[in-house]
C-alpha cells in the first residue's frame, strides 16, 4: 500500500506522489516557532507530528528536504522586545536556543534548513516587488504595502483554497495590518509594515521606506527560496490554516503564477485537562515545566505520538504516567530479547543498521524474514507498522502492531522458542520501526539537567556528612520519579 494523506487543500485523503518525476525527492516545509517564549506542549505536538511525517517518509526511502523557519520578527516579538527593553537578537536568541535544545530532548530530527526571517529581508522585498509589478500589491497612504485580494481574484486566482470563504458576506476592500486576524475580518493584508514609533529599533530600509515584513510573506519567501516555487508538503497546526497559510498561497501563487504546495497537512490542537492552555488556568506547560516535574523527553514524545494528528489531543499528567508504564513494557521486552540474542542486556538495541532501503512493505517483509525461520518470529513488524502509518499516519493502529508484537515476543520468550537468530532479527525489526517512532533505548535517556544538579548536591552533602540534607534530596528525586543507583562509575539516576 502506498502512503495516503489527508490534504486540507482537497479536504480528502489522497495518494502521496511527490512532484519529483523520479519519485524520490520530497520538499517539506513546516512553519516553525515564533521565538518570543519557550515553546509549549501544544507547539511540541505539532513539531513532533512534523518529525513523524519526515521520519516515515525517510523510512519509506524518500530523500526529504525538511525546512523549518524561525519566525524571529512579527507583531508579538516586537511587543515583547519593547516591553523587555532588549534588542531583537538578544530577545529571540534566548528562545531560539531553548527551542533547539527542546527539539533534541524530544529526539526530533534536526531540519535540514532552519532559515530566519530576519536573514531573508532581501528575498522578502523582492517577492513583494514581484507582487507590485503584477498589480496584486500596492502601497497605501500609511506607507505600508498591502496584498490586494480583489486584484488577486480578478486575475482568476482563488483566495480561500484551504477555507471556503463567502465573499458576499466579507468586507473586502478594507485593510488589516496585524499578523493575526479572523476570517470574519478578511481584508487586504500587510506585506511590508511601514515603521512606527512602537517598532523601536526593529526596522529595515526598503523600497517603500523603512519598515518590517508581515509574518505571512516571511514563510512564502523562505519556503520558495529553499524548495522552489512548487513543493510537496506544507505542515502546521490547524490554527495556521487561516489566515497564515491562505495568505502564503495567495502571495506565492500571485508572485510565481505556479501552484505552490501539493499537500497541506494540519495537526489538530492539544488541550490540557480538556481545556485550552492558558497561564491563568494554571494548565500551561512548556516542555521544561514537564522536565522539572521529573518526566523525560522520551515519555513526552511517546504521549504526543499516541493520538492521530487530526484529532484533538487531551494532554494530562496522568497520561504521562501511562506513557512511562507503556515504555517500561517495551523496554522490558527489548531487554529480554537482547539477552536471547546474546547482546548485552542493558546495551542499546542497535544490532543492525536501522535505515530501511526499500519503499514497499512487501520488500521489507521479504528482507526481514530470517533465513530458515521455522517458528515465524514476528519480524514482519515493520511491514505491518508501515501499512498502519501509510493510512494517513494512523498512529493508533501503528502502536497496536507494536504492542501485539511485544505480546507475541513475550509469549515466545516465555516458551523459550526464540532462537538467537530470531531474537536478533526481531531486534532488527524493532530498530527499523524505532527509526520512525524515535523513542530510543532506555539507556539513551538523558537525565534532565536540574536533576543531575540535585544528584551532585546530594553527593556534596554526603561528603560533608550532612546526611539529613542528602536524604532530603534523595526523597525529592524520588518524588520526581527517579532513584539513585550505585554503579562502579559512581551514583547514577534511574527512572522509576
Ligand atoms: P507559534 O510558535 O505560535 O508560531 O506556533 C508554532 C506551531 O505550534 C504552529 O504550527 C501552531 O499551529 C502550533 N500550535 C500552537 N498552539 C497549539 C496547540 N495548542 N496544539 C497544537 N499545536 C499548536
Ligand atoms: Zn509559516
Coordinates of C-alpha atoms and ligand atoms in Angstrom, one line a residue:
X1 CA 0.0 0.0 0.0
X2 CA 1.3 3.5 -0.8
X3 CA 1.2 6.4 1.5
X4 CA -2.1 8.2 1.8
X5 CA -2.5 11.6 3.5
X6 CA -5.4 13.9 4.2
X7 CA -4.8 17.1 2.1
X8 CA -6.5 20.2 3.6
X9 CA -6.5 21.6 0.0
X10 CA -8.8 18.9 -1.4
X11 CA -10.4 18.1 2.0
X12 CA -9.8 14.4 1.2
X13 CA -7.4 11.6 1.7
X14 CA -5.1 11.3 -1.3
X15 CA -2.3 9.1 -2.5
X16 CA 1.1 10.7 -1.9
X17 CA 3.0 11.2 -5.1
X18 CA 6.0 13.5 -5.0
X19 CA 6.4 16.2 -7.6
X20 CA 9.9 14.8 -8.4
X21 CA 9.5 12.8 -11.6
X22 CA 11.8 10.2 -10.2
X23 CA 9.5 9.9 -7.2
X24 CA 12.4 10.1 -4.8
X25 CA 12.9 13.7 -3.6
X26 CA 10.4 15.3 -1.3
X27 CA 10.3 19.0 -0.2
X28 CA 8.6 19.6 3.1
X29 CA 8.2 23.0 4.9
X30 CA 6.9 23.2 8.5
X31 CA 6.0 26.5 9.9
X32 CA 8.5 26.9 12.8
X33 CA 8.4 28.6 16.2
X34 CA 7.8 32.2 16.8
X35 CA 10.6 32.8 19.2
X36 CA 9.1 35.1 21.8
X37 CA 8.7 32.5 24.6
X38 CA 9.5 28.8 25.4
X39 CA 7.6 26.5 23.1
X40 CA 4.6 25.0 24.9
X41 CA 3.5 21.4 24.9
X42 CA 0.8 22.2 22.2
X43 CA 3.5 23.6 19.9
X44 CA 5.5 20.5 20.5
X45 CA 2.6 18.3 19.5
X46 CA 2.8 20.0 16.1
X47 CA 6.6 19.8 15.8
X48 CA 6.6 16.1 16.8
X49 CA 3.9 15.5 14.2
X50 CA 6.2 17.1 11.6
X51 CA 9.0 14.9 12.8
X52 CA 6.8 11.8 12.4
X53 CA 5.9 12.8 8.8
X54 CA 9.6 13.3 8.0
X55 CA 10.8 10.0 9.6
X56 CA 8.0 8.0 8.0
X57 CA 8.9 9.4 4.5
X58 CA 12.6 8.7 5.1
X59 CA 11.8 5.2 6.3
X60 CA 10.0 4.6 3.1
X61 CA 13.1 5.6 1.2
X62 CA 12.3 9.2 0.2
X63 CA 15.0 11.8 0.2
X64 CA 13.4 14.5 2.3
X65 CA 14.5 18.1 2.4
X66 CA 13.0 19.4 5.6
X67 CA 12.7 23.1 6.1
X68 CA 11.6 24.8 9.3
X69 CA 11.7 28.5 9.6
X70 CA 12.4 30.5 12.7
X71 CA 10.0 33.4 12.9
X72 CA 12.2 36.0 14.6
X73 CA 10.3 39.1 13.7
X74 CA 6.5 39.6 13.9
X75 CA 4.0 41.6 16.0
X76 CA 4.2 39.6 19.3
X77 CA 8.0 39.6 19.2
X78 CA 8.1 43.4 18.6
X79 CA 5.8 43.9 21.6
X80 CA 7.9 41.8 23.9
X81 CA 11.2 43.4 22.7
X82 CA 9.6 46.8 23.5
X83 CA 8.4 45.6 26.9
X84 CA 11.6 43.9 27.9
X85 CA 13.8 46.8 26.6
X86 CA 16.2 44.3 24.9
X87 CA 17.4 44.1 21.4
X88 CA 15.6 41.9 18.9
X89 CA 18.5 39.5 18.5
X90 CA 19.2 39.2 22.3
X91 CA 15.5 38.6 22.9
X92 CA 14.8 36.0 20.2
X93 CA 18.3 34.3 20.6
X94 CA 17.4 33.0 24.1
X95 CA 14.2 31.4 22.9
X96 CA 15.7 30.1 19.8
X97 CA 18.5 28.3 21.7
X98 CA 15.9 26.8 24.0
X99 CA 13.9 25.6 21.0
X100 CA 16.8 23.7 19.6
X101 CA 17.6 22.2 23.0
X102 CA 14.0 21.0 23.3
X103 CA 14.0 19.7 19.8
X104 CA 16.9 17.4 20.9
X105 CA 15.2 16.4 24.1
X106 CA 12.2 15.2 22.1
X107 CA 14.5 13.4 19.7
X108 CA 13.2 15.3 16.7
X109 CA 15.5 15.1 13.6
X110 CA 17.1 18.5 13.0
X111 CA 15.5 20.1 9.9
X112 CA 18.0 20.4 7.0
X113 CA 17.3 24.2 6.8
X114 CA 16.2 26.5 9.6
X115 CA 16.0 29.9 7.9
X116 CA 15.5 33.1 9.9
X117 CA 13.1 35.7 8.7
X118 CA 15.5 38.5 9.6
X119 CA 18.1 37.0 7.4
X120 CA 15.8 36.9 4.4
X121 CA 14.7 40.6 4.2
X122 CA 16.2 40.9 0.6
X123 CA 14.1 37.9 -0.6
X124 CA 11.0 39.2 1.1
X125 CA 11.5 42.6 -0.6
X126 CA 12.0 41.0 -4.0
X127 CA 8.8 38.9 -3.6
X128 CA 6.8 42.0 -2.7
X129 CA 8.3 43.8 -5.7
X130 CA 7.0 41.0 -7.9
X131 CA 3.5 41.2 -6.5
X132 CA 3.5 45.0 -7.0
X133 CA 4.8 44.5 -10.6
X134 CA 1.9 42.1 -11.2
X135 CA -0.6 44.7 -9.9
X136 CA -1.5 42.5 -6.9
X137 CA 0.1 44.6 -4.2
X138 CA 0.1 48.3 -3.6
X139 CA 1.4 50.9 -1.2
X140 CA -1.3 52.6 0.9
X141 CA -1.3 56.1 2.3
X142 CA 0.1 54.8 5.7
X143 CA 3.3 53.8 3.8
X144 CA 2.7 50.1 4.2
X145 CA 2.4 47.7 1.3
X146 CA -0.7 45.5 1.2
X147 CA -1.8 42.5 -0.8
X148 CA -5.0 43.2 -2.8
X149 CA -7.4 40.4 -2.5
X150 CA -9.7 41.9 -5.2
X151 CA -6.8 42.2 -7.7
X152 CA -5.7 38.7 -7.0
X153 CA -9.2 37.3 -7.5
X154 CA -9.5 39.5 -10.6
X155 CA -6.6 37.5 -12.1
X156 CA -8.7 34.4 -11.9
X157 CA -6.9 33.2 -8.7
X158 CA -8.8 31.8 -5.8
X159 CA -8.5 33.3 -2.3
X160 CA -9.9 30.7 0.0
X161 CA -8.4 27.5 -1.1
X162 CA -7.9 26.0 2.3
X163 CA -11.0 27.5 3.8
X164 CA -14.2 28.2 2.0
X165 CA -14.9 31.9 2.2
X166 CA -18.2 33.6 1.3
X167 CA -17.1 36.9 -0.3
X168 CA -20.7 38.3 -0.4
X169 CA -20.6 38.4 3.4
X170 CA -17.0 39.7 3.8
X171 CA -15.9 43.3 4.0
X172 CA -13.4 43.2 1.1
X173 CA -11.6 46.4 0.2
X174 CA -10.6 47.0 3.8
X175 CA -7.1 46.6 5.2
X176 CA -5.7 44.6 8.1
X177 CA -2.3 45.4 9.4
X178 CA -1.9 42.9 12.2
X179 CA -0.4 39.5 11.6
X180 CA -3.3 37.6 13.1
X181 CA -7.0 38.1 12.2
X182 CA -10.1 36.0 11.9
X183 CA -11.8 35.1 8.7
X184 CA -14.7 37.5 9.5
X185 CA -12.2 40.3 9.0
X186 CA -10.6 39.1 5.8
X187 CA -9.2 42.1 4.1
X188 CA -6.1 43.3 2.2
X189 CA -3.2 42.1 4.5
X190 CA 0.2 43.8 5.1
X191 CA 3.3 42.6 3.3
X192 CA 5.5 45.4 4.4
X193 CA 4.7 47.4 7.5
X194 CA 5.9 51.0 7.5
X195 CA 8.0 51.8 10.5
X196 CA 6.0 53.2 13.5
X197 CA 7.5 54.5 16.8
X198 CA 6.4 51.4 18.7
X199 CA 8.7 49.3 16.5
X200 CA 11.7 50.8 18.2
X201 CA 14.9 49.7 16.6
X202 CA 13.2 46.9 14.6
X203 CA 13.1 48.1 11.0
X204 CA 15.0 47.7 7.7
X205 CA 15.3 50.0 4.8
X206 CA 13.1 49.1 1.9
X207 CA 12.0 50.5 -1.5
X208 CA 8.8 51.8 0.2
X209 CA 10.6 53.4 3.2
X210 CA 11.8 51.9 6.5
X211 CA 9.7 49.1 7.8
X212 CA 9.5 45.4 8.5
X213 CA 7.9 42.4 6.8
X214 CA 4.5 41.0 7.6
X215 CA 4.5 37.5 9.1
X216 CA 2.9 35.7 6.1
X217 CA 5.3 36.9 3.5
X218 CA 8.2 35.6 5.5
X219 CA 7.2 32.0 5.0
X220 CA 6.4 32.5 1.3
X221 CA 9.9 34.0 0.8
X222 CA 11.8 31.4 2.8
X223 CA 10.0 28.3 1.5
X224 CA 10.2 29.2 -2.2
X225 CA 13.8 30.3 -1.9
X226 CA 14.8 26.9 -0.5
X227 CA 12.3 24.5 -2.0
X228 CA 11.4 26.3 -5.3
X229 CA 8.1 27.8 -6.4
X230 CA 6.3 24.4 -6.1
X231 CA 6.9 21.8 -3.4
X232 CA 5.3 18.7 -1.9
X233 CA 4.3 19.2 1.7
X234 CA 3.5 22.1 3.9
X235 CA 2.7 21.5 7.6
X236 CA 1.5 23.4 10.6
X237 CA -1.1 23.4 13.4
X238 CA -4.7 23.9 12.4
X239 CA -4.8 27.5 13.7
X240 CA -2.4 28.4 10.8
X241 CA -4.9 27.4 8.1
X242 CA -6.4 30.9 8.2
X243 CA -5.0 33.5 7.6
X244 CA -1.4 32.4 7.6
X245 CA -1.5 29.5 5.1
X246 CA -4.2 31.0 2.9
X247 CA -2.1 34.2 2.7
X248 CA 1.0 32.2 1.9
X249 CA -0.8 30.5 -1.0
X250 CA -2.0 33.9 -2.3
X251 CA 1.4 35.6 -2.1
X252 CA 3.3 32.7 -3.6
X253 CA 1.0 31.8 -6.4
X254 CA 0.4 35.6 -7.0
X255 CA 4.1 36.1 -7.5
X256 CA 5.1 33.0 -9.3
X257 CA 2.0 32.1 -11.2
X258 CA 2.7 28.4 -10.2
X259 CA 0.9 26.0 -8.0
X260 CA 2.5 26.5 -4.6
X261 CA 2.1 23.3 -2.5
X262 CA 0.7 19.9 -3.4
X263 CA -0.2 18.6 0.0
X264 CA -1.2 20.7 3.0
X265 CA -1.2 18.8 6.4
X266 CA -2.6 20.3 9.5
X267 CA -2.3 18.9 13.0
X268 CA -5.2 19.4 15.4
X269 CA -4.7 21.2 18.7
X270 CA -3.7 19.9 22.0
X271 CA -5.8 20.7 25.1
X272 CA -4.6 20.3 28.6
X273 CA -7.0 18.5 31.0
X274 CA -9.8 19.2 28.4
X275 CA -9.2 22.9 28.3
X276 CA -7.3 25.3 26.0
X277 CA -4.0 26.0 27.6
X278 CA -3.8 29.3 29.4
X279 CA -1.5 30.7 32.1
X280 CA -4.4 31.9 34.2
X281 CA -6.0 28.4 34.3
X282 CA -2.6 27.0 35.5
X283 CA -2.6 24.4 32.8
X284 CA 0.1 26.0 30.6
X285 CA 3.1 23.6 30.3
X286 CA 6.3 24.2 28.4
X287 CA 8.5 21.2 27.8
X288 CA 10.7 22.5 30.6
X289 CA 7.9 22.5 33.1
X290 CA 7.3 18.8 32.5
X291 CA 11.0 18.0 32.7
X292 CA 11.1 19.9 36.0
X293 CA 8.4 17.5 37.2
X294 CA 10.7 14.6 36.5
X295 CA 9.3 13.4 33.2
X296 CA 11.7 12.7 30.4
X297 CA 11.7 13.6 26.7
X298 CA 11.1 10.1 25.7
X299 CA 7.9 9.8 27.7
X300 CA 6.6 13.2 26.5
X301 CA 7.4 12.2 22.9
X302 CA 5.6 8.9 23.3
X303 CA 2.5 10.6 24.7
X304 CA 2.4 13.2 21.9
X305 CA 2.6 10.4 19.4
X306 CA -0.3 8.4 20.8
X307 CA -3.2 10.2 19.1
X308 CA -4.0 10.7 15.4
X309 CA -2.7 14.0 14.2
X310 CA -6.1 15.2 13.0
X311 CA -7.8 14.5 16.4
X312 CA -7.7 17.0 19.2
X313 CA -5.5 15.5 21.9
X314 CA -6.2 15.8 25.6
X315 CA -2.9 16.0 27.4
X316 CA -2.9 15.1 31.1
X317 CA -0.2 14.4 33.6
X318 CA -1.9 11.1 34.2
X319 CA -1.4 10.3 30.6
X320 CA 2.4 10.9 31.1
X321 CA 2.4 8.4 33.9
X322 CA 0.7 6.0 31.4
X323 CA 3.4 6.7 28.9
X324 CA 6.0 5.7 31.4
X325 CA 4.3 2.4 32.0
X326 CA 3.9 1.7 28.3
X327 CA 7.6 2.4 27.6
X328 CA 8.6 0.2 30.5
X329 CA 6.7 -2.7 28.9
X330 CA 8.5 -2.2 25.6
X331 CA 11.9 -1.8 27.4
X332 CA 11.4 -5.0 29.4
X333 CA 10.6 -6.9 26.3
X334 CA 13.6 -5.5 24.4
X335 CA 15.9 -6.2 27.4
X336 CA 14.9 -9.9 27.3
X337 CA 15.2 -10.0 23.5
X338 CA 18.8 -8.7 23.8
X339 CA 19.6 -11.4 26.3
X340 CA 18.1 -14.0 24.0
X341 CA 20.1 -12.6 21.1
X342 CA 23.3 -12.7 23.2
X343 CA 23.7 -9.0 23.2
X344 CA 24.5 -7.1 26.5
X345 CA 21.2 -6.9 28.4
X346 CA 21.5 -3.2 29.1
X347 CA 23.0 -2.3 25.7
X348 CA 21.2 -0.4 23.1
X349 CA 19.1 -2.5 20.6
X350 CA 21.3 -1.2 17.8
X351 CA 22.3 -4.7 16.5
X352 CA 22.0 -3.9 12.8
X353 CA 21.7 -0.7 10.7
X354 CA 18.3 0.9 11.0
X355 CA 17.9 2.6 7.6
X356 CA 15.2 1.0 5.5
X357 CA 16.4 0.7 2.0
X358 CA 13.2 -0.2 0.2
X359 CA 9.9 1.6 -0.3
X360 CA 7.4 -1.1 -0.3
X361 CA 6.1 -3.1 2.7
X362 CA 6.4 -6.3 0.7
X363 CA 10.1 -5.8 0.1
X364 CA 10.6 -5.1 3.8
X365 CA 8.7 -8.3 4.7
X366 CA 10.9 -10.3 2.4
X367 CA 14.1 -8.6 3.7
X368 CA 13.2 -9.3 7.3
X369 CA 12.3 -12.9 7.3
X370 CA 15.2 -14.7 8.9
X371 CA 16.6 -17.4 6.6
X372 CA 15.3 -20.8 7.5
X373 CA 13.0 -19.5 10.1
X374 CA 10.5 -22.2 11.0
X375 CA 8.9 -20.7 14.1
X376 CA 7.9 -17.5 12.3
X377 CA 9.2 -14.9 14.7
X378 CA 7.2 -11.8 14.4
X379 CA 9.7 -10.0 12.2
X380 CA 7.0 -8.6 9.9
X381 CA 6.5 -5.8 12.4
X382 CA 8.0 -3.1 10.1
X383 CA 5.6 -4.1 7.3
X384 CA 2.5 -4.1 9.5
X385 CA 3.6 -0.9 11.2
X386 CA 4.2 0.8 7.8
X387 CA 0.8 -0.2 6.5
X388 CA -0.8 1.4 9.5
X389 CA 1.2 4.7 9.1
X390 CA 0.6 4.7 5.3
X391 CA -3.1 5.0 6.2
X392 CA -3.0 8.8 6.8
X393 CA -0.5 8.2 9.7
X394 CA -2.8 6.0 11.7
X395 CA -0.6 6.0 14.7
X396 CA -3.1 4.2 17.0
X397 CA -3.0 1.2 14.6
X398 CA 0.8 1.5 14.4
X399 CA 1.1 1.3 18.2
X400 CA -1.4 -1.6 18.0
X401 CA 1.1 -3.5 15.9
X402 CA 3.9 -2.6 18.3
X403 CA 2.1 -3.9 21.4
X404 CA 0.8 -7.0 19.6
X405 CA 4.5 -7.7 18.7
X406 CA 5.5 -7.2 22.3
X407 CA 2.9 -9.7 23.4
X408 CA 3.9 -12.2 20.8
X409 CA 7.6 -11.8 21.6
X410 CA 7.0 -12.2 25.4
X411 CA 5.0 -15.3 24.7
X412 CA 7.7 -16.9 22.6
X413 CA 10.4 -15.9 25.1
X414 CA 8.3 -17.4 27.9
X415 CA 8.1 -20.6 25.8
X416 CA 11.8 -20.4 25.2
X417 CA 11.0 -20.9 21.5
X418 CA 13.1 -18.0 20.0
X419 CA 16.4 -18.9 18.6
X420 CA 19.3 -16.5 18.8
X421 CA 19.0 -15.6 15.1
X422 CA 15.3 -15.0 15.6
X423 CA 15.8 -12.8 18.6
X424 CA 18.4 -10.8 16.6
X425 CA 16.0 -10.5 13.7
X426 CA 13.3 -9.3 16.0
X427 CA 15.6 -6.6 17.4
X428 CA 16.5 -5.5 13.9
X429 CA 12.7 -5.2 13.2
X430 CA 12.4 -3.1 16.3
X431 CA 15.3 -0.8 15.3
X432 CA 13.6 -0.2 11.9
X433 CA 10.3 0.9 13.4
X434 CA 12.1 2.9 16.1
X435 CA 13.7 4.9 13.3
X436 CA 10.2 6.3 12.8
X437 CA 9.0 6.4 16.4
X438 CA 12.2 7.8 17.7
X439 CA 11.6 6.7 21.3
X440 CA 15.1 5.2 21.6
X441 CA 16.5 2.8 24.0
X442 CA 16.2 3.3 27.8
X443 CA 20.0 3.7 28.3
X444 CA 19.9 6.6 25.8
X445 CA 17.8 8.5 28.3
X446 CA 19.2 11.9 29.2
X447 CA 18.8 12.9 32.9
X448 CA 17.2 16.4 33.0
X449 CA 19.9 19.0 33.9
X450 CA 18.1 20.1 37.1
X451 CA 18.0 16.5 38.4
X452 CA 21.7 15.9 37.6
X453 CA 22.4 19.0 39.7
X454 CA 20.4 17.6 42.5
X455 CA 22.4 14.4 42.4
X456 CA 25.6 16.4 42.6
X457 CA 24.2 18.3 45.6
X458 CA 23.4 15.0 47.3
X459 CA 26.9 13.8 46.8
X460 CA 28.3 17.0 48.2
X461 CA 26.0 16.7 51.2
X462 CA 27.2 13.1 51.8
X463 CA 30.8 14.2 51.6
X464 CA 30.1 16.9 54.1
X465 CA 28.4 14.3 56.3
X466 CA 25.1 16.2 56.1
X467 CA 23.0 13.1 55.9
X468 CA 19.8 14.8 56.6
X469 CA 20.2 17.0 53.5
X470 CA 21.4 14.0 51.5
X471 CA 18.3 12.1 52.4
X472 CA 16.0 15.0 51.7
X473 CA 17.5 15.3 48.2
X474 CA 17.0 11.6 47.7
X475 CA 13.4 11.9 48.7
X476 CA 12.9 14.9 46.4
X477 CA 14.4 12.9 43.5
X478 CA 12.1 10.0 44.3
X479 CA 9.1 12.3 44.3
X480 CA 10.1 13.3 40.8
X481 CA 10.2 9.7 39.8
X482 CA 14.0 9.0 40.0
X483 CA 16.1 6.7 42.2
X484 CA 19.8 6.8 42.8
X485 CA 21.7 3.7 41.8
X486 CA 25.2 3.0 42.9
X487 CA 27.3 1.8 40.0
X488 CA 31.1 1.1 39.7
X489 CA 31.2 4.5 37.9
X490 CA 29.6 6.2 40.9
X491 CA 26.0 7.1 41.6
X492 CA 23.5 7.4 38.7
X493 CA 19.9 8.4 38.4
X494 CA 17.5 5.8 37.2
X495 CA 13.8 6.4 36.2
X496 CA 11.5 4.5 38.5
Ligands
LIG1 P1 3.9 29.5 17.1 O1 5.2 29.4 17.8 O2 2.9 30.2 17.9 O3 4.1 30.2 15.7 O4 3.4 28.0 16.9 C1 4.2 27.0 16.4 C2 3.3 25.9 15.9 O5 2.5 25.3 17.0 C3 2.3 26.2 14.9 O6 2.3 25.2 13.9 C4 1.0 26.3 15.6 O7 -0.1 25.9 14.8 C5 1.2 25.2 16.6 N1 0.3 25.3 17.8 C6 0.0 26.4 18.6 N2 -0.8 26.1 19.6 C7 -1.0 24.7 19.6 C8 -1.8 23.8 20.3 N3 -2.4 24.1 21.4 N4 -1.8 22.5 19.9 C9 -1.1 22.1 18.8 N5 -0.3 22.9 18.1 C10 -0.3 24.2 18.4
LIG2 ZN1 4.6 29.9 8.3

